[in-house]
Coordinates of C-alpha atoms and ligand atoms in Angstrom, one line a residue:
X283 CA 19.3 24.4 -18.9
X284 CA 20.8 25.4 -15.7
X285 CA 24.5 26.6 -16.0
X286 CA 27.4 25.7 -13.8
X287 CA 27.1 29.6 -12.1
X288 CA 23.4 29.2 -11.4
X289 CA 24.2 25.8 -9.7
X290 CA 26.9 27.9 -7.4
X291 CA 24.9 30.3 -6.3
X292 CA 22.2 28.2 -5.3
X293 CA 24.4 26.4 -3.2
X294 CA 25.7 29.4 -1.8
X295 CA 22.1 30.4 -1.2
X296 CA 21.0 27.2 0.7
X297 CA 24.2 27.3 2.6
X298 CA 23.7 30.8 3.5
X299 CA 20.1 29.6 4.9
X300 CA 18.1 30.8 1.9
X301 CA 15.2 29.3 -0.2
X302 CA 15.4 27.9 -3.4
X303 CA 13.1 25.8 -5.5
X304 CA 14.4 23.0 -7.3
X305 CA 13.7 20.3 -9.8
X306 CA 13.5 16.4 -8.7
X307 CA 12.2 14.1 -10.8
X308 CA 8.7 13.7 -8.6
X309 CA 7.7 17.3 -8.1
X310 CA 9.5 20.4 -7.6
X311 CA 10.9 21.2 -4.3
X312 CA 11.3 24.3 -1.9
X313 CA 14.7 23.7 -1.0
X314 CA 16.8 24.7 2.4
X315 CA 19.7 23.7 4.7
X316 CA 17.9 20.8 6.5
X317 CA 20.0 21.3 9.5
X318 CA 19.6 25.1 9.9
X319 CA 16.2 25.9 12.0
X320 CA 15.9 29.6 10.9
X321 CA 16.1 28.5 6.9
X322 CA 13.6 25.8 7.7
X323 CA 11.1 27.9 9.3
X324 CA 11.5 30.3 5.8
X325 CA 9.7 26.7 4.2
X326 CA 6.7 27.0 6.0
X327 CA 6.7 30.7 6.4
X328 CA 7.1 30.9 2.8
X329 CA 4.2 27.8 2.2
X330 CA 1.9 28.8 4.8
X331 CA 2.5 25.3 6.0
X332 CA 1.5 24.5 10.3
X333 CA 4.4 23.0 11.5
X334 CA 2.6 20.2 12.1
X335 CA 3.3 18.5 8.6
X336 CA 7.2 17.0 8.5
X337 CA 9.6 17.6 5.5
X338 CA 11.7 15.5 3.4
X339 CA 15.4 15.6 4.3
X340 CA 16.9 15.3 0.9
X341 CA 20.5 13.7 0.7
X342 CA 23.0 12.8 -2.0
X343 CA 23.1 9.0 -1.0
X344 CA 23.0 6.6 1.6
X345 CA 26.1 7.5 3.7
X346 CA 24.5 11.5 3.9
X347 CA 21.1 9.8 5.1
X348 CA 22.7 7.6 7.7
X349 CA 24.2 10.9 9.3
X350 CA 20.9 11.9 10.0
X351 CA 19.5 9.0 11.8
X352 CA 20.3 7.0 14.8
X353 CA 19.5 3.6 13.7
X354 CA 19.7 2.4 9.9
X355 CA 18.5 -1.3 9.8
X356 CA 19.2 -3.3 7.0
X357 CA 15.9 -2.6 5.9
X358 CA 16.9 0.8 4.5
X359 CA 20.6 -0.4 3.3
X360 CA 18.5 -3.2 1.1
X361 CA 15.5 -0.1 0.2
X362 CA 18.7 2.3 -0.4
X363 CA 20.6 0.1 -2.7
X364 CA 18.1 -1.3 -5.1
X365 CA 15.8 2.2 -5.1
X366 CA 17.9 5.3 -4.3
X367 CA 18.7 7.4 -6.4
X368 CA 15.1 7.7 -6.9
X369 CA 11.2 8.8 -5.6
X370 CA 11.3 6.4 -2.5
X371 CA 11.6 8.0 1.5
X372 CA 11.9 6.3 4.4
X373 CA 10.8 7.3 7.7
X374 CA 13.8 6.4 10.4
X375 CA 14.9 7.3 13.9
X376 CA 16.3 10.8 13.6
X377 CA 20.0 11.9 14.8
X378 CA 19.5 14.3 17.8
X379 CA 21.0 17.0 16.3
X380 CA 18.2 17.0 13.1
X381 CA 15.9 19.6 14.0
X382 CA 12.9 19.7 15.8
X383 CA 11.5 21.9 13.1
X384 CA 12.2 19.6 10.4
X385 CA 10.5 16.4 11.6
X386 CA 7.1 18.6 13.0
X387 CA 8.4 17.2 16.7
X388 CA 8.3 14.0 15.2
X389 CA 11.3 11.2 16.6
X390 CA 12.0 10.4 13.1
X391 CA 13.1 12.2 10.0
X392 CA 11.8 11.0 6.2
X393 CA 14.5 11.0 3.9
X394 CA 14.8 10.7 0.0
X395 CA 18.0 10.7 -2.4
X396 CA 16.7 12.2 -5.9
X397 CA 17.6 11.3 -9.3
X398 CA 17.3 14.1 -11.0
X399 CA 20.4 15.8 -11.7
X400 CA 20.0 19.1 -11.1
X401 CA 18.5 17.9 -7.6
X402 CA 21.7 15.9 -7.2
X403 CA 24.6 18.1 -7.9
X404 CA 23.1 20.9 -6.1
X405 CA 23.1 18.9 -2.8
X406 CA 26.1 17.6 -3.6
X407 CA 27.7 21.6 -4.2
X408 CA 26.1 22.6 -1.2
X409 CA 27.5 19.6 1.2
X410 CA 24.4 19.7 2.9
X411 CA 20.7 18.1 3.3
X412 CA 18.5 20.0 1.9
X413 CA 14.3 19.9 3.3
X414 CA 12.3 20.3 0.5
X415 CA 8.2 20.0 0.8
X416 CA 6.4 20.3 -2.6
X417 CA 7.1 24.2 -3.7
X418 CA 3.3 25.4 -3.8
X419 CA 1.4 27.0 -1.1
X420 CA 0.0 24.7 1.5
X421 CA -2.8 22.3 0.0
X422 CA -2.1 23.9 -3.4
X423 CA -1.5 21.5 -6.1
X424 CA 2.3 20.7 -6.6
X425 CA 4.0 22.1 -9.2
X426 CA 5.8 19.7 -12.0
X427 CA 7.8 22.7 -14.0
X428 CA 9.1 26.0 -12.7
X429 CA 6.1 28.0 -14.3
X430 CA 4.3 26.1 -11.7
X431 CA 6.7 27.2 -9.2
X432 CA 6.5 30.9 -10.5
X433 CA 2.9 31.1 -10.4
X434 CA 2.8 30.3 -6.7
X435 CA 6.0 32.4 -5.4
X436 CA 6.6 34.7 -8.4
X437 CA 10.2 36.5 -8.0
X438 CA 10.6 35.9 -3.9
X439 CA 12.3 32.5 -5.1
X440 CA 14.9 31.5 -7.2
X441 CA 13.8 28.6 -9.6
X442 CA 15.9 26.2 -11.0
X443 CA 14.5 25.1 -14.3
X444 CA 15.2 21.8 -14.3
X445 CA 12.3 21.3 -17.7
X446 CA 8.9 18.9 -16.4
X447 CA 9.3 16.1 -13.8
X448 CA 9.8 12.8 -14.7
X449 CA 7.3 10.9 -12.5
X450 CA 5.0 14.1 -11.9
X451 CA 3.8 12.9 -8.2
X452 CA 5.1 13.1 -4.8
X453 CA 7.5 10.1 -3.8
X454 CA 6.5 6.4 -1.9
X455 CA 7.1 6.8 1.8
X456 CA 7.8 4.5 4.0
X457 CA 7.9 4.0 7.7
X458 CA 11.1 1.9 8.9
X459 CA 10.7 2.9 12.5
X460 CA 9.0 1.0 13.8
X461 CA 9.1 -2.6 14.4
X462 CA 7.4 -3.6 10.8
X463 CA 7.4 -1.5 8.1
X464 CA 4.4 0.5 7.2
X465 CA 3.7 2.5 4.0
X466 CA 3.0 5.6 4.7
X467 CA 2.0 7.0 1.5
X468 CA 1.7 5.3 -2.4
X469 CA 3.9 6.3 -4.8
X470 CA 4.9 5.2 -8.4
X471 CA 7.4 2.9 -6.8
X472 CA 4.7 0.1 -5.7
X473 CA 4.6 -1.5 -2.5
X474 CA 4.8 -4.3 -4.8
X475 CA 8.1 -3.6 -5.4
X476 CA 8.9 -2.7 -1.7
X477 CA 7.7 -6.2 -0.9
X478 CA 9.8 -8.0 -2.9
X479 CA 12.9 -6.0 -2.3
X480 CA 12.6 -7.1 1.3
X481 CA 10.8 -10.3 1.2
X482 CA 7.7 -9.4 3.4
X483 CA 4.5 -8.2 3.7
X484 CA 4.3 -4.5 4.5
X485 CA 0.6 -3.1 6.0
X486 CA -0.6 0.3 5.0
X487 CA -1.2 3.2 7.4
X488 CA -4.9 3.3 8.1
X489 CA -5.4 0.3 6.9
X490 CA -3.9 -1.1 10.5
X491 CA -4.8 -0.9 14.4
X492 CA -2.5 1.2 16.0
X493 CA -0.3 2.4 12.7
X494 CA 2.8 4.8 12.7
X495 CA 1.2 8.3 12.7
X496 CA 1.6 10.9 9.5
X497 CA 0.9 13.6 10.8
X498 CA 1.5 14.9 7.6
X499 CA -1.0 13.2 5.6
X500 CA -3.5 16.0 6.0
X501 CA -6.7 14.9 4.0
X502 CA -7.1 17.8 2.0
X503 CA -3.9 18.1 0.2
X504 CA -2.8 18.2 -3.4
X505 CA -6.1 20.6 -5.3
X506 CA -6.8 22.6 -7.4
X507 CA -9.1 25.7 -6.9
X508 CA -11.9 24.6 -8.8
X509 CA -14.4 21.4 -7.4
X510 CA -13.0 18.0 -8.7
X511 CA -15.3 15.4 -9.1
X512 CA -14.5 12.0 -10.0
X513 CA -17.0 10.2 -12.6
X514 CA -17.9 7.3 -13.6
X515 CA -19.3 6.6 -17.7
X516 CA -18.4 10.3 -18.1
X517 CA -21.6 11.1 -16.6
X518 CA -20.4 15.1 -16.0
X519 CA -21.8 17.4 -13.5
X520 CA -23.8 20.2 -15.0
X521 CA -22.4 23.5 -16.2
X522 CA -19.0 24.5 -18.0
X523 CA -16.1 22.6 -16.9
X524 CA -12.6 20.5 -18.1
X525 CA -13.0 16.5 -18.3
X526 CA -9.5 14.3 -17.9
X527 CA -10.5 10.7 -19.2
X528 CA -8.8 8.3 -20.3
X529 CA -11.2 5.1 -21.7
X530 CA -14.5 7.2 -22.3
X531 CA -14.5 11.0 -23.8
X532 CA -17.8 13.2 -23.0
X533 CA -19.1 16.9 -24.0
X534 CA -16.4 18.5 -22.1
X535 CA -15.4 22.4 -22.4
X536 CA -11.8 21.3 -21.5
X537 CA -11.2 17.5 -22.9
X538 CA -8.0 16.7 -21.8
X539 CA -7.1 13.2 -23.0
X540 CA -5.0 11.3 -20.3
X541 CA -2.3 8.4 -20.9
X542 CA -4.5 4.7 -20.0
X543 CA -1.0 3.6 -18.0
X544 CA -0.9 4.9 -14.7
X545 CA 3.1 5.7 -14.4
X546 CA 2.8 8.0 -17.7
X547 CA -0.4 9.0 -16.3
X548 CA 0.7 10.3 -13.1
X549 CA 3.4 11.8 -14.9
X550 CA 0.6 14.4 -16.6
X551 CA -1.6 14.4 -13.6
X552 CA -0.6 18.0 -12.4
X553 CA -0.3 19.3 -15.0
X554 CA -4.0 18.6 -16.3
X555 CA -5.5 19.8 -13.4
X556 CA -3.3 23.1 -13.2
X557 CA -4.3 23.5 -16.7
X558 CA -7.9 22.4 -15.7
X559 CA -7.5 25.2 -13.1
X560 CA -6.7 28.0 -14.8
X561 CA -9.5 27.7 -17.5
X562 CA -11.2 29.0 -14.5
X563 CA -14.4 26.3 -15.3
X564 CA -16.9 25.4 -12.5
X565 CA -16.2 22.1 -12.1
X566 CA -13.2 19.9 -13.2
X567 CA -14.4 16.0 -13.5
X568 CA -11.9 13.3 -14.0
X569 CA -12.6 10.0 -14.9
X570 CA -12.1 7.5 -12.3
X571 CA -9.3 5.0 -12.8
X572 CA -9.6 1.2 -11.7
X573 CA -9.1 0.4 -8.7
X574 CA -6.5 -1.6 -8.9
X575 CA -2.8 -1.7 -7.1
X576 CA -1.3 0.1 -10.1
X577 CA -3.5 2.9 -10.0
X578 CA -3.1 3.3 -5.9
X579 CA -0.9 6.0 -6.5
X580 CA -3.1 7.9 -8.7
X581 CA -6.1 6.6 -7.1
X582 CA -4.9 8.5 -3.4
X583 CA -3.7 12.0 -5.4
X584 CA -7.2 12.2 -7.2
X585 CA -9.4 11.5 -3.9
X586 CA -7.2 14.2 -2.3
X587 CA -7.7 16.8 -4.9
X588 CA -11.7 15.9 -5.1
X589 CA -11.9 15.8 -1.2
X590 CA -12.1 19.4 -0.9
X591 CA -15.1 20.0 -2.8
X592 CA -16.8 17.2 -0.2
X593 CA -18.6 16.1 -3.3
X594 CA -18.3 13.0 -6.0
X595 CA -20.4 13.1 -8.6
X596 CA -21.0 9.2 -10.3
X597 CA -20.1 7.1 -7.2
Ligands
LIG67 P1 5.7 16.3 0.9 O1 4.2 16.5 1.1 O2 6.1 15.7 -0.4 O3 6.5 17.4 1.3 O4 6.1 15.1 1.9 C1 5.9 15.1 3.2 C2 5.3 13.8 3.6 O5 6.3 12.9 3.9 C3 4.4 14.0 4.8 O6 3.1 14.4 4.4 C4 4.5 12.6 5.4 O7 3.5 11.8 4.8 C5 5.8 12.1 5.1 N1 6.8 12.3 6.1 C6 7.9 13.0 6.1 N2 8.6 12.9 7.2 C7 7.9 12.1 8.0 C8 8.1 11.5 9.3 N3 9.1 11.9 10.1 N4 7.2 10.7 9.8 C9 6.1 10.3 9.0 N5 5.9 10.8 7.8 C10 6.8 11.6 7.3
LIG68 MG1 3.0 18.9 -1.2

């Protein structure tokens, strides 16, 4: 897949303060030397990103991350060692000499150690943490193979073709800066699981008076280019367009059938709605999961993909 030269000369690129975009097993990354301002800024140059919206420091395991921050509580040791390598950040105090630039401003830095290989070597050939937001122009859908990639950036950056993502949506972040942890943002790791790996009840931003801000969690994030509407009893909106259901098919132009079991589900999720997208359809209507906890994750992608067309069609 990727050969032992390729991984070399990425390294050398990110060390030399270049871009590259990489695989990780939630969504493919646009990769640079998290502690070198100029490479950074090349991230959201390149995304046409406001600098308002913090990155992911990506690391190559817990004694990397701990470099970059001035406090790690035993919080993050027991989050670290039961779900590292994998698609869990946590939001900590930042080191003072993490830049500005990565953290928007921000006091603390969100950092994640991957699990996919590719992701890990290359970190680990490069000696360095790597900032990586999702590699797709700013709002865009993320990309979940490097044809996604390609299609945003063409030949400016080098891809490494790590084949599709494993878990296909953007990692579980949580806040460990603050006195009580707060979940930023769902993920396929559950806050479930968060809560019973440390034995507590963690709140959710939004959800409580005076939460941590995100100032990255911009509200229209994650769509495609054509109107998303979530439906219920596959009630569709009028005129040609692609239907992703799951319990109840309809007279679709596009019928994409989607896995009932949301961690499969969100593995597909991207890329049905990039293939959606490019049938270049009016609308693109997706039946609406339950809303349960398991389907949070899913649940928070799909209202942020139908959010921009301001619309949803059956409730
Ligand atoms: P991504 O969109 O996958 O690049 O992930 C960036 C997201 O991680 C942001 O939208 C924030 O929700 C979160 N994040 C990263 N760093 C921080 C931070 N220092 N404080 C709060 N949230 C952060
Ligand atoms: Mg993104």
């Amino acid at each position: 897949m990727v050969s032992e030269q390729e991984l070399d000369r990425a390294a050398a690129l990110l060390r030399e303060g270049n871009l590259v975009a990489i695989p990780t097993e939630t969504v493919y990354g646009l990769a640079a030397n998290a502690l070198d301002p100029t490479a950074v800024a090349r991230i959201y140059e390149t995304k046409g990103r406001p600098s308002t919206s913090p990155l992911i420091v990506h690391v190559a395991g817990a004694e990397m991350a701990r470099t970059l921050t001035r406090h790690w509580p035993a919080e993050a040791e027991t989050l670290a060692a039961q779900f590292w390598p994998g698609p869990l950040t946590m939001v900590l105090p930042k080191a003072p000499h993490v830049p500005d630039i990565v953290t928007a401003g921000l006091d603390t830095v969100g950092i994640r150690m991957p699990s996919h290989p590719i992701a890990l070597d290359l970190i680990r050939r490069a000696g360095i943490p790597i900032a990586a937001p999702s590699a797709n122009r700013f709002t865009a859908l993320s990309p979940t193979n490097a044809q996604h990639v390609r299609e945003s950036f063409g030949d400016n950056i080098p891809v490494l073709d790590g084949g599709p993502c494993e878990v296909g949506i953007e990692s579980t972040v949580i806040s460990l800066a603050g006195p009580e942890p707060i979940l930023l943002r769902p993920g396929i790791l559950t806050l479930e699981q968060l809560e019973n790996a440390l034995q507590k009840k963690i709140a959710i931003a939004g959800k409580v008076e005076g939460a941590h801000p995100s100032p990255g969690m911009h509200h229209k994030h994650y769509a495609p280019r054509t109107p998303v509407y979530l439906v219920r009893d596959g009630q569709l909106p009028n005129g040609k367009g692609a239907y992703l259901w799951f319990r109840r098919s309809a007279d679709a132009d596009l019928p994409i059938p989607m896995p009932a079991d949301p961690i499969r589900y969100a593995r597909i999720l991207y890329e049905a709605l990039h293939r959606a997208d490019h049938a270049n359809l009016e609308f693109i209507a997706v039946e609406e999961p339950p809303q349960t906890p398991e389907w949070s994750a899913v649940n928070d992608r799909l209202t942020r993909a139908a959010s921009d067309a301001g619309l949803q069609a059956g409730g």
